[in-house]
């Protein structure tokens, strides 16, 4: 599985911006700079909590037949999802059982998170931007993107978030994780990822 180096570089550069923002927002203590290779070269800042999951990410990447070069991307993804905290650091409950909070084991979270990442990566035809947004939104975003140009754009992510939010806002379980999305009513998932 070889991707264009430029795509990997772009994604890692994007994650530098994302995780740098999380670092200051969450007032993280020390962070470690990781480097991605294989799919591209770049760096991202991750917390010690995320770093401790590197061996598990490597273990489950190997178990699920995912090239180890994706481990740094998944570490950056974990930083975005949870900062490596909690019993579901990959936030993979919804993809595993269809509801929030069904995973209470960090190892199960990593196992199912890697499996979900691989699934959306393949479904997105190895388009990392589409994969990363779909990891958060679910595979339905890939179908939506394919009907609207076939690749990720921030505008498509916002539109999808708006549509999905209208379907679920009555539940009271969804709110904007990014204040800048409130005026757009793009409060389903994290509409600004890659």
PDB file of C-alpha atoms in Angstrom:
ATOM      1  CA  UNK A   1       0.000   0.000   0.000  1.00  0.00           C
ATOM      2  CA  UNK A   2       1.894   3.002  -1.206  1.00  0.00           C
ATOM      3  CA  UNK A   3       0.461   6.491  -1.272  1.00  0.00           C
ATOM      4  CA  UNK A   4       1.882   9.564  -2.842  1.00  0.00           C
ATOM      5  CA  UNK A   5       4.371  11.155  -0.459  1.00  0.00           C
ATOM      6  CA  UNK A   6       2.819  14.557  -1.049  1.00  0.00           C
ATOM      7  CA  UNK A   7      -0.542  13.372   0.286  1.00  0.00           C
ATOM      8  CA  UNK A   8       1.070  12.054   3.459  1.00  0.00           C
ATOM      9  CA  UNK A   9       3.045  15.252   3.889  1.00  0.00           C
ATOM     10  CA  UNK A  10      -0.082  17.331   3.473  1.00  0.00           C
ATOM     11  CA  UNK A  11      -1.964  15.264   6.035  1.00  0.00           C
ATOM     12  CA  UNK A  12       0.815  15.315   8.605  1.00  0.00           C
ATOM     13  CA  UNK A  13       1.185  19.071   8.127  1.00  0.00           C
ATOM     14  CA  UNK A  14      -2.534  19.447   8.684  1.00  0.00           C
ATOM     15  CA  UNK A  15      -2.315  17.427  11.863  1.00  0.00           C
ATOM     16  CA  UNK A  16       0.465  19.661  13.124  1.00  0.00           C
ATOM     17  CA  UNK A  17      -1.994  22.545  12.975  1.00  0.00           C
ATOM     18  CA  UNK A  18      -4.806  20.510  14.503  1.00  0.00           C
ATOM     19  CA  UNK A  19      -2.819  19.018  17.349  1.00  0.00           C
ATOM     20  CA  UNK A  20      -1.032  22.261  18.040  1.00  0.00           C
ATOM     21  CA  UNK A  21      -4.438  23.850  18.569  1.00  0.00           C
ATOM     22  CA  UNK A  22      -5.538  21.034  20.825  1.00  0.00           C
ATOM     23  CA  UNK A  23      -2.383  21.314  22.832  1.00  0.00           C
ATOM     24  CA  UNK A  24      -3.091  24.911  23.771  1.00  0.00           C
ATOM     25  CA  UNK A  25      -6.850  24.456  24.164  1.00  0.00           C
ATOM     26  CA  UNK A  26      -6.478  21.508  26.515  1.00  0.00           C
ATOM     27  CA  UNK A  27      -3.383  22.974  28.165  1.00  0.00           C
ATOM     28  CA  UNK A  28      -1.431  19.806  27.547  1.00  0.00           C
ATOM     29  CA  UNK A  29       1.779  19.394  29.426  1.00  0.00           C
ATOM     30  CA  UNK A  30       4.729  18.068  27.510  1.00  0.00           C
ATOM     31  CA  UNK A  31       4.216  16.761  24.030  1.00  0.00           C
ATOM     32  CA  UNK A  32       6.332  14.615  21.787  1.00  0.00           C
ATOM     33  CA  UNK A  33       6.939  15.373  18.164  1.00  0.00           C
ATOM     34  CA  UNK A  34       6.428  12.301  16.013  1.00  0.00           C
ATOM     35  CA  UNK A  35       7.450  11.825  12.417  1.00  0.00           C
ATOM     36  CA  UNK A  36       5.533  10.020   9.741  1.00  0.00           C
ATOM     37  CA  UNK A  37       7.230   8.091   7.008  1.00  0.00           C
ATOM     38  CA  UNK A  38       6.243   5.685   4.292  1.00  0.00           C
ATOM     39  CA  UNK A  39       3.102   7.560   3.320  1.00  0.00           C
ATOM     40  CA  UNK A  40       4.745  10.930   3.658  1.00  0.00           C
ATOM     41  CA  UNK A  41       7.067  12.884   5.828  1.00  0.00           C
ATOM     42  CA  UNK A  42       5.802  15.297   8.429  1.00  0.00           C
ATOM     43  CA  UNK A  43       5.495  15.868  12.133  1.00  0.00           C
ATOM     44  CA  UNK A  44       2.733  16.136  14.703  1.00  0.00           C
ATOM     45  CA  UNK A  45       2.729  16.912  18.398  1.00  0.00           C
ATOM     46  CA  UNK A  46       1.165  14.245  20.566  1.00  0.00           C
ATOM     47  CA  UNK A  47       0.765  13.971  24.310  1.00  0.00           C
ATOM     48  CA  UNK A  48       2.463  11.365  26.508  1.00  0.00           C
ATOM     49  CA  UNK A  49      -0.974   9.755  26.857  1.00  0.00           C
ATOM     50  CA  UNK A  50      -1.051   9.168  23.095  1.00  0.00           C
ATOM     51  CA  UNK A  51       2.588   8.043  22.968  1.00  0.00           C
ATOM     52  CA  UNK A  52       1.867   5.193  25.369  1.00  0.00           C
ATOM     53  CA  UNK A  53      -0.533   3.725  22.781  1.00  0.00           C
ATOM     54  CA  UNK A  54       2.067   3.470  20.011  1.00  0.00           C
ATOM     55  CA  UNK A  55       2.878  -0.205  20.753  1.00  0.00           C
ATOM     56  CA  UNK A  56      -0.833  -1.119  20.724  1.00  0.00           C
ATOM     57  CA  UNK A  57      -1.399   0.789  17.490  1.00  0.00           C
ATOM     58  CA  UNK A  58       1.526  -1.102  15.939  1.00  0.00           C
ATOM     59  CA  UNK A  59       0.210  -4.422  17.277  1.00  0.00           C
ATOM     60  CA  UNK A  60      -3.284  -3.909  15.859  1.00  0.00           C
ATOM     61  CA  UNK A  61      -2.052  -2.441  12.590  1.00  0.00           C
ATOM     62  CA  UNK A  62      -0.120  -5.669  12.085  1.00  0.00           C
ATOM     63  CA  UNK A  63      -3.092  -7.806  13.222  1.00  0.00           C
ATOM     64  CA  UNK A  64      -5.426  -6.087  10.742  1.00  0.00           C
ATOM     65  CA  UNK A  65      -2.936  -6.003   7.853  1.00  0.00           C
ATOM     66  CA  UNK A  66      -2.456  -2.235   7.873  1.00  0.00           C
ATOM     67  CA  UNK A  67       0.954  -0.900   6.900  1.00  0.00           C
ATOM     68  CA  UNK A  68       2.861   0.374   9.952  1.00  0.00           C
ATOM     69  CA  UNK A  69       3.499   3.673   8.161  1.00  0.00           C
ATOM     70  CA  UNK A  70      -0.057   4.641   9.145  1.00  0.00           C
ATOM     71  CA  UNK A  71       0.704   4.460  12.884  1.00  0.00           C
ATOM     72  CA  UNK A  72       1.859   8.114  13.144  1.00  0.00           C
ATOM     73  CA  UNK A  73      -1.314   9.260  11.365  1.00  0.00           C
ATOM     74  CA  UNK A  74      -3.418   7.191  13.777  1.00  0.00           C
ATOM     75  CA  UNK A  75      -1.501   8.681  16.707  1.00  0.00           C
ATOM     76  CA  UNK A  76      -2.326  12.169  15.430  1.00  0.00           C
ATOM     77  CA  UNK A  77      -5.934  11.027  14.948  1.00  0.00           C
ATOM     78  CA  UNK A  78      -6.055   9.780  18.545  1.00  0.00           C
ATOM     79  CA  UNK A  79      -4.686  13.129  19.681  1.00  0.00           C
ATOM     80  CA  UNK A  80      -7.549  14.818  17.836  1.00  0.00           C
ATOM     81  CA  UNK A  81     -10.180  12.406  19.116  1.00  0.00           C
ATOM     82  CA  UNK A  82      -9.270  12.181  22.817  1.00  0.00           C
ATOM     83  CA  UNK A  83      -5.734  13.297  23.537  1.00  0.00           C
ATOM     84  CA  UNK A  84      -5.156   9.662  24.535  1.00  0.00           C
ATOM     85  CA  UNK A  85      -7.395  10.003  27.575  1.00  0.00           C
ATOM     86  CA  UNK A  86     -10.329   7.923  28.742  1.00  0.00           C
ATOM     87  CA  UNK A  87     -11.360   4.349  28.238  1.00  0.00           C
ATOM     88  CA  UNK A  88     -12.060   4.861  24.517  1.00  0.00           C
ATOM     89  CA  UNK A  89      -9.019   6.804  23.288  1.00  0.00           C
ATOM     90  CA  UNK A  90      -9.777   6.120  19.616  1.00  0.00           C
ATOM     91  CA  UNK A  91     -13.433   7.103  20.113  1.00  0.00           C
ATOM     92  CA  UNK A  92     -14.389   3.930  18.276  1.00  0.00           C
ATOM     93  CA  UNK A  93     -17.546   2.989  20.202  1.00  0.00           C
ATOM     94  CA  UNK A  94     -19.934   4.269  17.548  1.00  0.00           C
ATOM     95  CA  UNK A  95     -18.164   2.461  14.709  1.00  0.00           C
ATOM     96  CA  UNK A  96     -18.005  -0.729  16.784  1.00  0.00           C
ATOM     97  CA  UNK A  97     -21.452  -0.973  18.348  1.00  0.00           C
ATOM     98  CA  UNK A  98     -23.419   1.998  17.014  1.00  0.00           C
ATOM     99  CA  UNK A  99     -23.612   3.987  20.237  1.00  0.00           C
ATOM    100  CA  UNK A 100     -21.375   6.217  22.298  1.00  0.00           C
ATOM    101  CA  UNK A 101     -19.755   4.704  25.355  1.00  0.00           C
ATOM    102  CA  UNK A 102     -20.005   0.979  24.666  1.00  0.00           C
ATOM    103  CA  UNK A 103     -16.221   0.546  24.814  1.00  0.00           C
ATOM    104  CA  UNK A 104     -14.666   0.640  28.259  1.00  0.00           C
ATOM    105  CA  UNK A 105     -11.296  -0.927  27.446  1.00  0.00           C
ATOM    106  CA  UNK A 106      -8.536   1.193  25.893  1.00  0.00           C
ATOM    107  CA  UNK A 107      -7.111  -1.873  24.161  1.00  0.00           C
ATOM    108  CA  UNK A 108     -10.481  -2.720  22.608  1.00  0.00           C
ATOM    109  CA  UNK A 109     -10.761   0.928  21.546  1.00  0.00           C
ATOM    110  CA  UNK A 110      -7.406   0.740  19.759  1.00  0.00           C
ATOM    111  CA  UNK A 111      -8.240  -2.621  18.167  1.00  0.00           C
ATOM    112  CA  UNK A 112     -11.591  -1.395  16.834  1.00  0.00           C
ATOM    113  CA  UNK A 113     -10.202   2.063  16.001  1.00  0.00           C
ATOM    114  CA  UNK A 114      -7.465   0.598  13.810  1.00  0.00           C
ATOM    115  CA  UNK A 115     -10.019  -1.669  12.138  1.00  0.00           C
ATOM    116  CA  UNK A 116     -12.339   1.302  11.504  1.00  0.00           C
ATOM    117  CA  UNK A 117      -9.442   3.412  10.200  1.00  0.00           C
ATOM    118  CA  UNK A 118      -8.447   0.646   7.782  1.00  0.00           C
ATOM    119  CA  UNK A 119     -12.043   0.224   6.648  1.00  0.00           C
ATOM    120  CA  UNK A 120     -12.618   3.905   5.872  1.00  0.00           C
ATOM    121  CA  UNK A 121      -9.145   4.193   4.314  1.00  0.00           C
ATOM    122  CA  UNK A 122      -9.976   1.405   1.873  1.00  0.00           C
ATOM    123  CA  UNK A 123     -13.484   2.713   1.221  1.00  0.00           C
ATOM    124  CA  UNK A 124     -11.979   6.170   0.539  1.00  0.00           C
ATOM    125  CA  UNK A 125      -9.572   4.586  -1.971  1.00  0.00           C
ATOM    126  CA  UNK A 126      -6.606   5.660   0.205  1.00  0.00           C
ATOM    127  CA  UNK A 127      -7.553   9.345   0.078  1.00  0.00           C
ATOM    128  CA  UNK A 128      -6.303  10.339   3.541  1.00  0.00           C
ATOM    129  CA  UNK A 129      -8.333  13.526   3.855  1.00  0.00           C
ATOM    130  CA  UNK A 130     -11.517  11.681   3.025  1.00  0.00           C
ATOM    131  CA  UNK A 131     -10.501   8.831   5.337  1.00  0.00           C
ATOM    132  CA  UNK A 132      -9.800  11.090   8.297  1.00  0.00           C
ATOM    133  CA  UNK A 133     -13.038  13.025   7.986  1.00  0.00           C
ATOM    134  CA  UNK A 134     -14.949   9.771   7.535  1.00  0.00           C
ATOM    135  CA  UNK A 135     -13.322   8.299  10.636  1.00  0.00           C
ATOM    136  CA  UNK A 136     -15.143  10.998  12.576  1.00  0.00           C
ATOM    137  CA  UNK A 137     -18.362  11.275  10.542  1.00  0.00           C
ATOM    138  CA  UNK A 138     -18.761   7.643   9.597  1.00  0.00           C
ATOM    139  CA  UNK A 139     -18.642   5.920   6.219  1.00  0.00           C
ATOM    140  CA  UNK A 140     -21.721   7.805   5.042  1.00  0.00           C
ATOM    141  CA  UNK A 141     -19.501  10.797   4.433  1.00  0.00           C
ATOM    142  CA  UNK A 142     -17.554   8.833   1.826  1.00  0.00           C
ATOM    143  CA  UNK A 143     -20.796   8.088  -0.041  1.00  0.00           C
ATOM    144  CA  UNK A 144     -21.781  11.755   0.212  1.00  0.00           C
ATOM    145  CA  UNK A 145     -18.376  12.908  -1.068  1.00  0.00           C
ATOM    146  CA  UNK A 146     -18.481  10.440  -3.966  1.00  0.00           C
ATOM    147  CA  UNK A 147     -21.809  11.928  -5.074  1.00  0.00           C
ATOM    148  CA  UNK A 148     -20.386  15.461  -4.829  1.00  0.00           C
ATOM    149  CA  UNK A 149     -17.047  15.420  -6.633  1.00  0.00           C
ATOM    150  CA  UNK A 150     -15.410  12.334  -5.186  1.00  0.00           C
ATOM    151  CA  UNK A 151     -12.994  13.919  -2.722  1.00  0.00           C
ATOM    152  CA  UNK A 152     -12.856  15.750   0.588  1.00  0.00           C
ATOM    153  CA  UNK A 153     -13.385  19.489   0.733  1.00  0.00           C
ATOM    154  CA  UNK A 154     -14.035  21.585   3.850  1.00  0.00           C
ATOM    155  CA  UNK A 155     -17.250  22.801   2.243  1.00  0.00           C
ATOM    156  CA  UNK A 156     -18.511  19.231   1.790  1.00  0.00           C
ATOM    157  CA  UNK A 157     -17.655  18.431   5.411  1.00  0.00           C
ATOM    158  CA  UNK A 158     -19.646  21.439   6.603  1.00  0.00           C
ATOM    159  CA  UNK A 159     -22.591  20.586   4.344  1.00  0.00           C
ATOM    160  CA  UNK A 160     -22.627  16.958   5.507  1.00  0.00           C
ATOM    161  CA  UNK A 161     -22.417  18.056   9.140  1.00  0.00           C
ATOM    162  CA  UNK A 162     -25.356  20.436   8.631  1.00  0.00           C
ATOM    163  CA  UNK A 163     -27.499  17.740   7.030  1.00  0.00           C
ATOM    164  CA  UNK A 164     -26.699  15.149   9.685  1.00  0.00           C
ATOM    165  CA  UNK A 165     -27.160  17.631  12.526  1.00  0.00           C
ATOM    166  CA  UNK A 166     -30.689  18.415  11.334  1.00  0.00           C
ATOM    167  CA  UNK A 167     -31.473  14.700  11.598  1.00  0.00           C
ATOM    168  CA  UNK A 168     -30.148  14.295  15.164  1.00  0.00           C
ATOM    169  CA  UNK A 169     -30.351  17.659  16.929  1.00  0.00           C
ATOM    170  CA  UNK A 170     -33.674  16.740  18.536  1.00  0.00           C
ATOM    171  CA  UNK A 171     -31.855  14.103  20.611  1.00  0.00           C
ATOM    172  CA  UNK A 172     -29.856  16.729  22.500  1.00  0.00           C
ATOM    173  CA  UNK A 173     -26.777  14.496  22.205  1.00  0.00           C
ATOM    174  CA  UNK A 174     -24.987  16.700  19.693  1.00  0.00           C
ATOM    175  CA  UNK A 175     -23.398  20.103  20.092  1.00  0.00           C
ATOM    176  CA  UNK A 176     -20.786  22.046  18.205  1.00  0.00           C
ATOM    177  CA  UNK A 177     -17.302  20.980  19.220  1.00  0.00           C
ATOM    178  CA  UNK A 178     -15.962  23.999  17.359  1.00  0.00           C
ATOM    179  CA  UNK A 179     -17.602  27.334  18.230  1.00  0.00           C
ATOM    180  CA  UNK A 180     -16.915  28.613  14.714  1.00  0.00           C
ATOM    181  CA  UNK A 181     -19.333  25.975  13.369  1.00  0.00           C
ATOM    182  CA  UNK A 182     -22.319  27.276  15.389  1.00  0.00           C
ATOM    183  CA  UNK A 183     -23.326  29.913  12.787  1.00  0.00           C
ATOM    184  CA  UNK A 184     -23.343  27.177  10.136  1.00  0.00           C
ATOM    185  CA  UNK A 185     -25.315  24.695  12.278  1.00  0.00           C
ATOM    186  CA  UNK A 186     -22.565  22.239  11.379  1.00  0.00           C
ATOM    187  CA  UNK A 187     -22.679  20.566  14.761  1.00  0.00           C
ATOM    188  CA  UNK A 188     -22.549  16.903  13.774  1.00  0.00           C
ATOM    189  CA  UNK A 189     -19.074  15.535  14.435  1.00  0.00           C
ATOM    190  CA  UNK A 190     -15.980  17.630  13.876  1.00  0.00           C
ATOM    191  CA  UNK A 191     -16.496  19.348  10.550  1.00  0.00           C
ATOM    192  CA  UNK A 192     -13.001  20.814  10.311  1.00  0.00           C
ATOM    193  CA  UNK A 193     -10.571  17.893  10.415  1.00  0.00           C
ATOM    194  CA  UNK A 194      -8.041  17.442   7.598  1.00  0.00           C
TER     195      UNK A 194
END
